[in-house]
Every structure is written in structure tokens, then in C-alpha cells.
């Protein structure tokens, strides 16, 4: 991968984002599973420039917390007096790279290849500035490119300053530019805050460069969607949509089947193996990794979890921070809370909740159970409705269930408690003491059958109803 060691990159991320009507700074809003500004920084890192500087201002500390782990420098712009002002504030930190690539923090769909092509075009054209543009059917909300004819640009006109004729212009400024630093700084020094907001607009530097006889070029982006800026909630939804589509296409290219893809939401770091099938309305989130030949059925939500090969998630499972090994079948309606580990070939059935528990190879928890702070060995069978009582209102306690254990339905295991290998628990037991290996634990009242009790009861009832009727007619 070629380096661009003569290029410094500046990302403008100090603005508030008034049009979003939010208490959160605009560049911190998420689309495609990441804050907007993080997408932009990642695209820039792939360009391998000399340095990346992010201008922060509104909620500076929060923005810094997102970008600094990505190995960038930040500079504080306070107050935020416009995009041109942001450059002036950052000038010292940017240093003396020959070229300066400028990007807004709110246009996150841009790809590294597009940025590299822009830099190349700028260098080849020996321009003072090269602007990345897009031709849009609806250009409203953006600054417009005023061409001189041919490739050259005369000026960028902000929407608020468009004349009636200029409203027809449909080539927009993406706010992504490559400048030759030595030409930019003197031009920017001449820009005055001649607008309604009294801000120094970077866009006005283009007109100044043109007036000085410098070359300003524009490159129309091949995919205009990459230029989408996020000024409104509607823009955010559109950008999120585009990211999600990109991710799904990437997975499909890698051999994953996705049914009704537009209903499936996958975060950017998720990995899915070949021949896995994802049914409609599934969400794969965070750092989830899914193996090969899995089936993730409709309505499942998987967050920060790892699934081995050949796992089947029946509909509507919610899996969080858990490990599911190969060939496991889970659901429908299974819930795995953090630190659950279901080992190879095990089965977790409907309406089963696991928390911080390990289910050993080939073991089954098929129906209606709560299993918390528990270790289950191999090939055990946990009957319907079994509950581990792991909490006494103060503390959590562990339950240890060995291998080949059989627990009858509707048993309560009061922790801390241990069931040895091969033990049985009689259905309906409330187990409060350990059950040794190969023993039967039975902990419930003995059954007594009372002969004829039911028919006697029915006779009594019939007699009682009769007297009730009589007393009504008398009243
Ligand atoms: C800007 C451009 C417009 C372009 C559009 C593309 C200007 C004057 N206009 O308009 O031509 O079509 O982007 O999306 O540049 N920012 C700062 N400091 C400031 C002001 C803004 O860092 O003082 C940052 C914002 O956080 C944002 C970016 O600069 O990330 C652009 O600002 P924004 O207010 O979104 O400008 P637009 O109105 O979209
Ligand atoms: Mg914007």
C-alpha cells in the first residue's frame, strides 16, 4: 500500500449540528454502527498520510475519546467560527506537509480509494485546490460548484447565498478538498466572515484562489452517495441505510446467504463464515463472529458473541456476550446473557435463559428453564421448568451439575449446590443439599391417594348447589 507522506489530513468535527436537534454533538451520532467521525477517521487512516488532525469543539472531550484511540491528533476550536476558521485554528498542528486533505466529520461514507484518487488528481493537475463534488438530483442543503467551463472551478456558493439562477446548479461541494498548503494559507487569510452567521467559510477560499489566478479543479465522485453529509435525522437514516447495505453486500460476496437483505442489520466488525444462512429481520451486532454453515433464523439478535460452525439459532433468540460452540441448536426464544458458554452439540430450547453458565457437550436444557452461575457437564438432561435459585437477595451462589445427570421437570436447585455425575433428581424437587454421584435426590412431599374422595366431594357439591337454588326461589 502506498504511503501519502506528503499529505496531512484535517477532519472538521467541531460543529454542534443544530439541524439534528440533539444534545449530542453531530459527529458522535451513529450510522452504520459507528459514530460518524470514526468512519471518517478510519477512511483517512487507510490513506496513510503524514498525520491526521481532528478539529474538535462542541463536546470536545467526547469526540476526543472516540478519535484518539485511532492514533490522531486533535486541536480545539473554541468558539466555532466556521469551516475556514477551523483550518486557521489547526494550522500550527497540521505543520508543513505539502498537501492538505480536508474532510468534514459528518460525511462518513467516503471510501479510502476515493480519497486516494482525489489526491492523485490534485497532484497530476498541479492545482491549488481540488474539490470532490457530486451531481445530485436534489442538491438542496449543499454548497454549489460554479464552474468556469471545462474542469476549472470559479467558486463555491453556499445555499444561503445562491441567486435564483444558481439554484439550478446541481453539482455540490462535498466539503472534501485537497489543497496545496502553500497556496491555501494566503488565500484563507483573505476570507472575510461575509455571511449571515459571521463565520469564516472555507468555501470562500475557493473564490479567492480563483481570483488570484490559481487553478481550482473539481472531481465528480463516481458514487455520489459517498458524499452524503448528515445534517438532519433524515440524512442520518439514509447514511445508515447505505452502510448497512455495504456490509451485507460484503458478506454476500464472502459466501453468506441473506434472505430479504434489506431487513438484516449487521455491524461493521461482524464476521460471518461461508454458507451461513441469515433469515429476515436478524441483527448481528458488535464484535460478533459467526462460523460456517450456521443458520440464524428470523428475529435473532446476537451481540458480541462467538458462534462455531453449524450452529442453528431458531427464531427469536437473544444472545449477548456468549460463546456457542459447533453444532449447537438453540431456541426458539432462547436467551443467553453475558458469559454463557454452550459447548459442542448441546441443545438450548425454548424460553430458556442462561446467565454466566456453561452447558457441556451434548447436554440439553430443552424447555422453560433459568440457569444462572451454573456449570453443567456432558450429556446431562435438564428437565422442563428447572430453575437454579442462585440468588438469596444478597449474594449469588454457584450450581454444579456433573455429566449424565438427569433432572426431572420443575425442579428448583437452591444454590450453592452440587449434583454428582450420573445423579437423578426427581421431578418437582426442591434440592437444597448436594446429590452424590449416581444417587437419586427426591425432595418433595410424598403422594397420598385418598380412595373415593373425589366422588364424595362431587356429591357434597351437588347437594350444596341444590340448597342454594331453593333459598333463591324463597326470596
Ligand atoms: C458544508 C459546506 C458546504 C458543503 C457541505 C457538504 C461550508 C461553509 N459549507 O456545509 O459547501 O456542501 O458542507 O456536507 O464549509 N465545523 C467545524 N467548525 C466550525 C464549523 C463546522 O469543525 O466552525 C465542522 C462541522 O462539525 C462539520 C463540518 O465542519 O463536520 C461541516 O460543517 P457543517 O455545519 O455541517 O457545514 P454544512 O452546512 O454541511
Ligand atoms: Mg454538513
Coordinates of C-alpha atoms and ligand atoms in Angstrom, one line a residue, residues 19 26 104 106-107 141-142 175 229-231 235, ligand 2:
X19 CA -30.2 20.8 12.5
X26 CA -23.4 15.8 15.4
X104 CA -16.0 17.2 7.2
X106 CA -20.2 14.5 9.1
X107 CA -19.8 12.8 5.7
X141 CA -28.7 21.9 1.6
X142 CA -25.3 21.9 -0.1
X175 CA -16.6 19.6 1.7
X229 CA -23.5 14.7 4.6
X230 CA -25.5 14.2 7.8
X231 CA -27.2 17.5 8.7
X235 CA -29.7 12.2 6.4
Ligands
LIG2 MG1 -22.7 19.3 7.0

